[in-house]
Amino acid sequence: MKPRHFTSLLDLSSEELRQILNRAIELKNTKGREYQPLKGQVLAMVFEKSSTRTRISFETGMVHFGGSALFLSPRDTQLGRGEPLQDSAKVISSMVDGIMLRTDRHETVTTFAQHSSVPVINGLTDLEHPCQLLADMQTYLEFRGDIKGKTVTWIGDGNNMCHSYIHAAQLLDFKLNIASPIGYHPLPAYADLAKDRVTLFSNAIEAAKDSDLIVTDVWASMGQEEEQKLREVAFKDYQINETIMKAANADALFMHCLPAHRGEEVTADVIDGPQSVIFPEAENRLHAQKALLEFLLV
Ligand code: CP
Ligand code: NVA
């Protein structure tokens, strides 16, 4: 039987996503570590890029569930020396129970999924970051209830996070306003998917009006470091500050997947202010991914 994968948020149905979010909250509120459904199971974690939250949450989640995780860097494995992805996927999956990958190219994750005999999880690619959306959507549910029918505003780069927000809008049925400078909008392959729910703006304040959740991310993602200066100029009118938060609804939340640059994409006043839920959001990576691991591996 083919395993279930999580290469994209769209690998889940709306119902499955809601089930995982509710289960994440339940697991978060369960004290004690007696529940060990993954006893003896191993998750291989391939990291081509840096990580704090993703690595710690998956590794800790596996330990909580009685299993363990292997940290694999291309530098120390044959992956970095050109061993074919297909061969690597077949070999690694013959020994472990699940594989999580954070890769430069989205295709690496989908190729792994094609050839793996165990579930493959996308821990961030250049195109998508679905695990972060599990945490963000869990956080909204905890603070404000069902996101269905609400308005979410993404301000900044139409990047991997933005693409996964488009998928979330489709699955959870919310309105998504996206404000980005010209040349930095989400890829049409993503934006066109959810035309009925997504509205593209060039003006950040217009996009923030009547919003229930304001979200942003860094202006230069991992791998785009050399574009930093160019992007600082392009994105200068897309900073989340008091003016943006005032344009949104009074009870709007602020989220950021982190790491953040205070004074660039968001002011310190906002990210450290009363509407910001960045730390529960970060902690929820653990709970949401435990629910995902249970869904895929048990
Ligand atoms: N938000 C997120 O994925 O964080 P890390 O890069 O630290 O894993
Ligand atoms: N867009 C960012 C997210 C980091 C968690 C990046 O890809 O670097």
Short mmCIF file of C-alpha atoms and ligand atoms in Angstrom, two decimals:
data_model
loop_
_atom_site.label_atom_id
_atom_site.label_comp_id
_atom_site.label_asym_id
_atom_site.label_seq_id
_atom_site.Cartn_x
_atom_site.Cartn_y
_atom_site.Cartn_z
CA MET A 1 0.00 0.00 0.00
CA LYS A 2 1.26 3.52 -0.85
CA PRO A 3 2.01 5.59 2.25
CA ARG A 4 0.29 8.93 2.96
CA HIS A 5 2.63 11.88 2.44
CA PHE A 6 2.55 15.51 3.56
CA THR A 7 4.48 17.26 0.80
CA SER A 8 1.88 20.03 0.67
CA LEU A 9 -1.06 21.22 2.76
CA LEU A 10 -3.22 20.07 -0.16
CA ASP A 11 -2.27 16.46 0.60
CA LEU A 12 -4.98 16.79 3.27
CA SER A 13 -8.70 17.22 2.80
CA SER A 14 -10.42 20.07 4.68
CA GLU A 15 -11.84 17.54 7.09
CA GLU A 16 -8.46 15.92 7.76
CA LEU A 17 -6.85 19.30 8.33
CA ARG A 18 -9.53 20.28 10.85
CA GLN A 19 -9.14 16.91 12.56
CA ILE A 20 -5.36 17.43 12.89
CA LEU A 21 -5.80 20.95 14.28
CA ASN A 22 -8.29 19.78 16.91
CA ARG A 23 -6.06 16.85 17.81
CA ALA A 24 -3.07 19.22 18.17
CA ILE A 25 -4.99 21.22 20.78
CA GLU A 26 -6.00 18.02 22.55
CA LEU A 27 -2.38 16.77 22.62
CA LYS A 28 -1.19 20.16 23.88
CA ASN A 29 -3.59 19.92 26.81
CA THR A 30 -2.67 16.33 27.63
CA LYS A 31 -0.21 16.28 30.48
CA GLY A 32 2.02 13.26 31.04
CA ARG A 33 4.04 11.22 28.58
CA GLU A 34 2.37 7.81 28.92
CA TYR A 35 0.91 7.95 25.41
CA GLN A 36 3.70 6.55 23.21
CA PRO A 37 2.13 5.46 19.92
CA LEU A 38 5.45 5.65 18.02
CA LYS A 39 7.50 3.47 20.39
CA GLY A 40 10.60 2.25 18.56
CA GLN A 41 9.79 4.24 15.42
CA VAL A 42 12.40 6.44 13.75
CA LEU A 43 11.96 9.68 11.80
CA ALA A 44 14.83 10.60 9.45
CA MET A 45 15.19 14.38 9.12
CA VAL A 46 17.11 15.73 6.13
CA PHE A 47 18.10 19.39 6.45
CA GLU A 48 19.62 21.16 3.45
CA LYS A 49 18.90 24.50 5.19
CA SER A 50 19.17 25.80 8.75
CA SER A 51 16.42 25.32 11.30
CA THR A 52 15.65 25.90 14.95
CA ARG A 53 11.90 25.31 15.30
CA THR A 54 11.42 22.56 12.72
CA ARG A 55 14.28 20.45 13.97
CA ILE A 56 13.49 20.81 17.67
CA SER A 57 9.74 20.28 17.26
CA PHE A 58 10.04 17.12 15.16
CA GLU A 59 12.80 15.65 17.32
CA THR A 60 10.95 16.43 20.56
CA GLY A 61 7.64 15.21 19.14
CA MET A 62 9.18 11.84 18.24
CA VAL A 63 10.69 11.49 21.73
CA HIS A 64 7.34 12.37 23.40
CA PHE A 65 5.73 9.61 21.36
CA GLY A 66 8.36 7.02 22.36
CA GLY A 67 10.33 7.13 19.11
CA SER A 68 13.45 8.93 17.96
CA ALA A 69 14.69 11.17 15.18
CA LEU A 70 17.87 11.18 13.10
CA PHE A 71 19.35 14.50 12.00
CA LEU A 72 20.86 14.10 8.53
CA SER A 73 22.79 16.89 6.88
CA PRO A 74 23.73 16.57 3.19
CA ARG A 75 27.24 17.54 4.25
CA ASP A 76 27.66 14.33 6.22
CA THR A 77 25.65 11.94 4.04
CA GLN A 78 25.96 10.77 0.44
CA LEU A 79 23.04 13.07 -0.46
CA GLY A 80 25.51 15.93 -0.66
CA ARG A 81 27.79 13.93 -2.95
CA GLY A 82 25.21 13.37 -5.63
CA GLU A 83 23.69 9.98 -4.75
CA PRO A 84 20.47 9.88 -6.82
CA LEU A 85 17.39 11.02 -4.87
CA GLN A 86 15.49 7.89 -5.91
CA ASP A 87 18.17 5.60 -4.51
CA SER A 88 18.42 7.68 -1.33
CA ALA A 89 14.63 7.61 -0.85
CA LYS A 90 14.48 3.83 -1.33
CA VAL A 91 17.40 3.15 0.99
CA ILE A 92 16.44 5.56 3.79
CA SER A 93 12.79 4.50 3.72
CA SER A 94 13.78 0.83 3.96
CA MET A 95 15.22 1.54 7.43
CA VAL A 96 13.06 4.23 9.02
CA ASP A 97 9.33 4.86 9.57
CA GLY A 98 9.05 8.41 8.22
CA ILE A 99 11.19 11.01 6.45
CA MET A 100 11.05 14.77 6.97
CA LEU A 101 12.96 16.96 4.51
CA ARG A 102 13.83 20.66 4.39
CA THR A 103 15.20 21.27 0.91
CA ASP A 104 16.26 23.96 -1.52
CA ARG A 105 14.08 22.54 -4.28
CA HIS A 106 10.47 21.45 -3.82
CA GLU A 107 11.06 18.68 -6.37
CA THR A 108 13.44 16.97 -3.98
CA VAL A 109 10.55 16.40 -1.57
CA THR A 110 8.13 15.22 -4.27
CA THR A 111 10.77 12.90 -5.77
CA PHE A 112 11.42 11.44 -2.33
CA ALA A 113 7.68 10.91 -1.88
CA GLN A 114 7.46 9.06 -5.20
CA HIS A 115 10.15 6.60 -4.22
CA SER A 116 9.74 6.29 -0.47
CA SER A 117 7.96 3.34 1.11
CA VAL A 118 7.20 5.45 4.23
CA PRO A 119 5.47 8.84 4.73
CA VAL A 120 7.42 11.89 3.54
CA ILE A 121 6.90 15.26 5.25
CA ASN A 122 7.75 18.68 3.80
CA GLY A 123 9.66 20.61 6.47
CA LEU A 124 9.99 23.66 4.12
CA THR A 125 10.98 23.98 0.49
CA ASP A 126 11.49 26.98 -1.79
CA LEU A 127 7.78 26.73 -2.67
CA GLU A 128 5.86 25.66 0.44
CA HIS A 129 5.99 25.44 4.23
CA PRO A 130 2.92 23.39 5.16
CA CYS A 131 4.03 22.42 8.70
CA GLN A 132 4.09 26.09 9.67
CA LEU A 133 0.49 26.43 8.49
CA LEU A 134 -0.59 23.64 10.81
CA ALA A 135 0.84 25.66 13.71
CA ASP A 136 -0.55 28.99 12.49
CA MET A 137 -4.03 27.59 11.98
CA GLN A 138 -3.95 25.85 15.36
CA THR A 139 -2.97 29.16 16.94
CA TYR A 140 -5.82 31.06 15.29
CA LEU A 141 -8.27 28.37 16.40
CA GLU A 142 -7.04 28.61 19.99
CA PHE A 143 -7.16 32.41 20.20
CA ARG A 144 -10.19 33.23 18.05
CA GLY A 145 -12.04 30.04 17.08
CA ASP A 146 -12.88 28.88 13.54
CA ILE A 147 -11.12 30.85 10.81
CA LYS A 148 -13.84 30.02 8.24
CA GLY A 149 -15.20 33.23 6.75
CA LYS A 150 -12.52 35.44 8.36
CA THR A 151 -10.10 37.71 6.49
CA VAL A 152 -6.36 37.06 6.63
CA THR A 153 -3.85 39.53 5.21
CA TRP A 154 -0.42 38.49 4.05
CA ILE A 155 1.94 41.43 3.58
CA GLY A 156 5.38 40.95 2.02
CA ASP A 157 7.02 38.37 -0.16
CA GLY A 158 4.82 35.95 -2.13
CA ASN A 159 7.08 33.16 -0.91
CA ASN A 160 6.83 29.59 0.39
CA MET A 161 4.81 30.69 3.45
CA CYS A 162 2.46 32.77 1.29
CA HIS A 163 1.87 29.79 -1.02
CA SER A 164 0.93 27.59 1.92
CA TYR A 165 -1.42 30.34 3.19
CA ILE A 166 -3.17 30.16 -0.19
CA HIS A 167 -3.64 26.43 0.33
CA ALA A 168 -4.97 27.05 3.86
CA ALA A 169 -7.47 29.61 2.51
CA GLN A 170 -8.76 26.96 0.14
CA LEU A 171 -9.02 24.22 2.74
CA LEU A 172 -10.36 26.28 5.66
CA ASP A 173 -12.45 28.68 3.60
CA PHE A 174 -11.12 32.10 4.58
CA LYS A 175 -10.51 35.22 2.53
CA LEU A 176 -6.84 35.97 1.86
CA ASN A 177 -5.57 39.45 0.95
CA ILE A 178 -2.00 39.49 -0.33
CA ALA A 179 -0.01 42.73 -0.62
CA SER A 180 3.39 42.46 -2.30
CA PRO A 181 5.58 44.74 -4.39
CA ILE A 182 5.58 44.21 -8.15
CA GLY A 183 7.70 41.20 -9.01
CA TYR A 184 7.20 39.57 -5.61
CA HIS A 185 3.64 38.30 -5.84
CA PRO A 186 2.97 34.59 -5.25
CA LEU A 187 3.46 32.35 -8.27
CA PRO A 188 0.35 32.26 -10.51
CA ALA A 189 0.31 28.47 -10.16
CA TYR A 190 -0.62 29.07 -6.51
CA ALA A 191 -2.61 32.33 -6.65
CA ASP A 192 -4.79 31.10 -9.54
CA LEU A 193 -5.72 27.97 -7.62
CA ALA A 194 -7.80 29.92 -5.13
CA LYS A 195 -8.99 32.89 -7.22
CA ASP A 196 -12.31 33.03 -5.40
CA ARG A 197 -10.61 33.47 -2.02
CA VAL A 198 -7.39 35.36 -2.86
CA THR A 199 -7.20 39.09 -3.66
CA LEU A 200 -3.89 40.62 -4.72
CA PHE A 201 -3.07 44.20 -3.61
CA SER A 202 -0.16 46.52 -4.19
CA ASN A 203 -1.06 48.76 -1.22
CA ALA A 204 -0.42 47.23 2.21
CA ILE A 205 -2.85 49.47 4.14
CA GLU A 206 -5.70 48.71 1.72
CA ALA A 207 -4.98 44.99 2.10
CA ALA A 208 -5.03 45.19 5.91
CA LYS A 209 -8.49 46.79 6.13
CA ASP A 210 -11.07 44.68 8.02
CA SER A 211 -8.54 41.91 8.53
CA ASP A 212 -8.68 39.41 11.41
CA LEU A 213 -5.09 38.22 11.08
CA ILE A 214 -2.00 40.01 9.77
CA VAL A 215 0.92 37.81 8.72
CA THR A 216 4.35 38.47 7.33
CA ASP A 217 7.73 36.81 6.86
CA VAL A 218 11.29 37.85 6.15
CA TRP A 219 11.93 39.82 2.97
CA ALA A 220 14.83 37.57 1.92
CA SER A 221 14.32 33.87 2.54
CA MET A 222 17.06 31.30 3.04
CA GLY A 223 19.07 31.10 -0.17
CA GLN A 224 18.24 34.74 -1.13
CA GLU A 225 20.78 36.37 1.18
CA GLU A 226 22.59 38.09 -1.69
CA GLU A 227 19.33 39.87 -2.64
CA GLN A 228 18.93 41.36 0.86
CA LYS A 229 19.82 44.95 -0.07
CA LEU A 230 17.72 44.94 -3.24
CA ARG A 231 14.76 43.53 -1.32
CA GLU A 232 15.06 46.10 1.50
CA VAL A 233 14.38 48.75 -1.14
CA ALA A 234 11.58 46.84 -2.89
CA PHE A 235 9.76 46.03 0.37
CA LYS A 236 10.17 49.33 2.21
CA ASP A 237 6.42 50.13 2.01
CA TYR A 238 5.43 46.65 3.18
CA GLN A 239 6.53 46.77 6.80
CA ILE A 240 4.00 45.71 9.44
CA ASN A 241 3.77 48.67 11.79
CA GLU A 242 1.20 50.45 13.91
CA THR A 243 -0.49 51.99 10.85
CA ILE A 244 -1.07 48.56 9.33
CA MET A 245 -2.37 47.12 12.62
CA LYS A 246 -4.72 50.11 13.03
CA ALA A 247 -6.16 49.48 9.55
CA ALA A 248 -7.03 45.91 10.57
CA ASN A 249 -9.85 44.94 12.94
CA ALA A 250 -9.26 45.93 16.57
CA ASP A 251 -8.97 42.28 17.65
CA ALA A 252 -6.72 41.23 14.76
CA LEU A 253 -3.82 38.92 15.60
CA PHE A 254 -0.27 39.21 14.29
CA MET A 255 1.74 36.13 13.23
CA HIS A 256 5.23 35.52 11.87
CA CYS A 257 6.77 32.08 11.36
CA LEU A 258 10.12 33.33 12.71
CA PRO A 259 13.00 33.98 12.60
CA ALA A 260 12.08 37.70 12.32
CA HIS A 261 14.02 40.89 11.69
CA ARG A 262 12.67 43.63 13.96
CA GLY A 263 12.80 46.98 12.19
CA GLU A 264 12.61 45.36 8.74
CA GLU A 265 9.45 43.41 7.88
CA VAL A 266 7.88 44.22 11.27
CA THR A 267 8.44 46.86 13.93
CA ALA A 268 9.39 45.79 17.46
CA ASP A 269 6.21 47.51 18.73
CA VAL A 270 4.03 45.14 16.73
CA ILE A 271 5.93 41.87 17.06
CA ASP A 272 6.40 42.36 20.81
CA GLY A 273 2.98 44.00 21.25
CA PRO A 274 -0.37 42.74 22.57
CA GLN A 275 -1.74 41.51 19.23
CA SER A 276 1.29 39.34 18.49
CA VAL A 277 0.99 35.58 19.10
CA ILE A 278 4.41 34.61 17.72
CA PHE A 279 5.51 32.53 20.70
CA PRO A 280 2.39 30.36 21.05
CA GLU A 281 2.61 30.06 17.24
CA ALA A 282 6.19 28.77 17.49
CA GLU A 283 5.34 26.39 20.36
CA ASN A 284 2.43 25.01 18.36
CA ARG A 285 4.88 23.61 15.82
CA LEU A 286 5.45 20.87 18.38
CA HIS A 287 1.79 20.09 19.07
CA ALA A 288 0.61 20.39 15.46
CA GLN A 289 3.39 18.15 14.17
CA LYS A 290 2.72 15.57 16.87
CA ALA A 291 -0.84 15.44 15.55
CA LEU A 292 0.56 15.13 12.01
CA LEU A 293 2.98 12.34 13.01
CA GLU A 294 0.13 10.48 14.68
CA PHE A 295 -2.04 10.93 11.57
CA LEU A 296 0.69 9.67 9.20
CA LEU A 297 2.57 7.06 11.23
CA VAL A 298 0.22 5.38 13.70
N1 CP B 1 9.50 28.76 11.23
C1 CP B 1 10.45 27.84 11.00
O1 CP B 1 10.30 26.94 10.15
O2 CP B 1 11.55 27.97 11.79
P1 CP B 1 12.94 27.23 11.62
O3 CP B 1 13.57 27.72 10.34
O4 CP B 1 13.71 27.63 12.82
O5 CP B 1 12.71 25.74 11.55
N1 NVA B 2 10.41 32.15 4.03
C1 NVA B 2 11.38 31.73 5.02
C2 NVA B 2 10.74 30.90 6.08
C3 NVA B 2 11.66 30.45 7.18
C4 NVA B 2 11.00 29.59 8.20
C5 NVA B 2 12.51 30.97 4.34
O1 NVA B 2 12.24 30.16 3.46
O2 NVA B 2 13.66 31.21 4.70
#
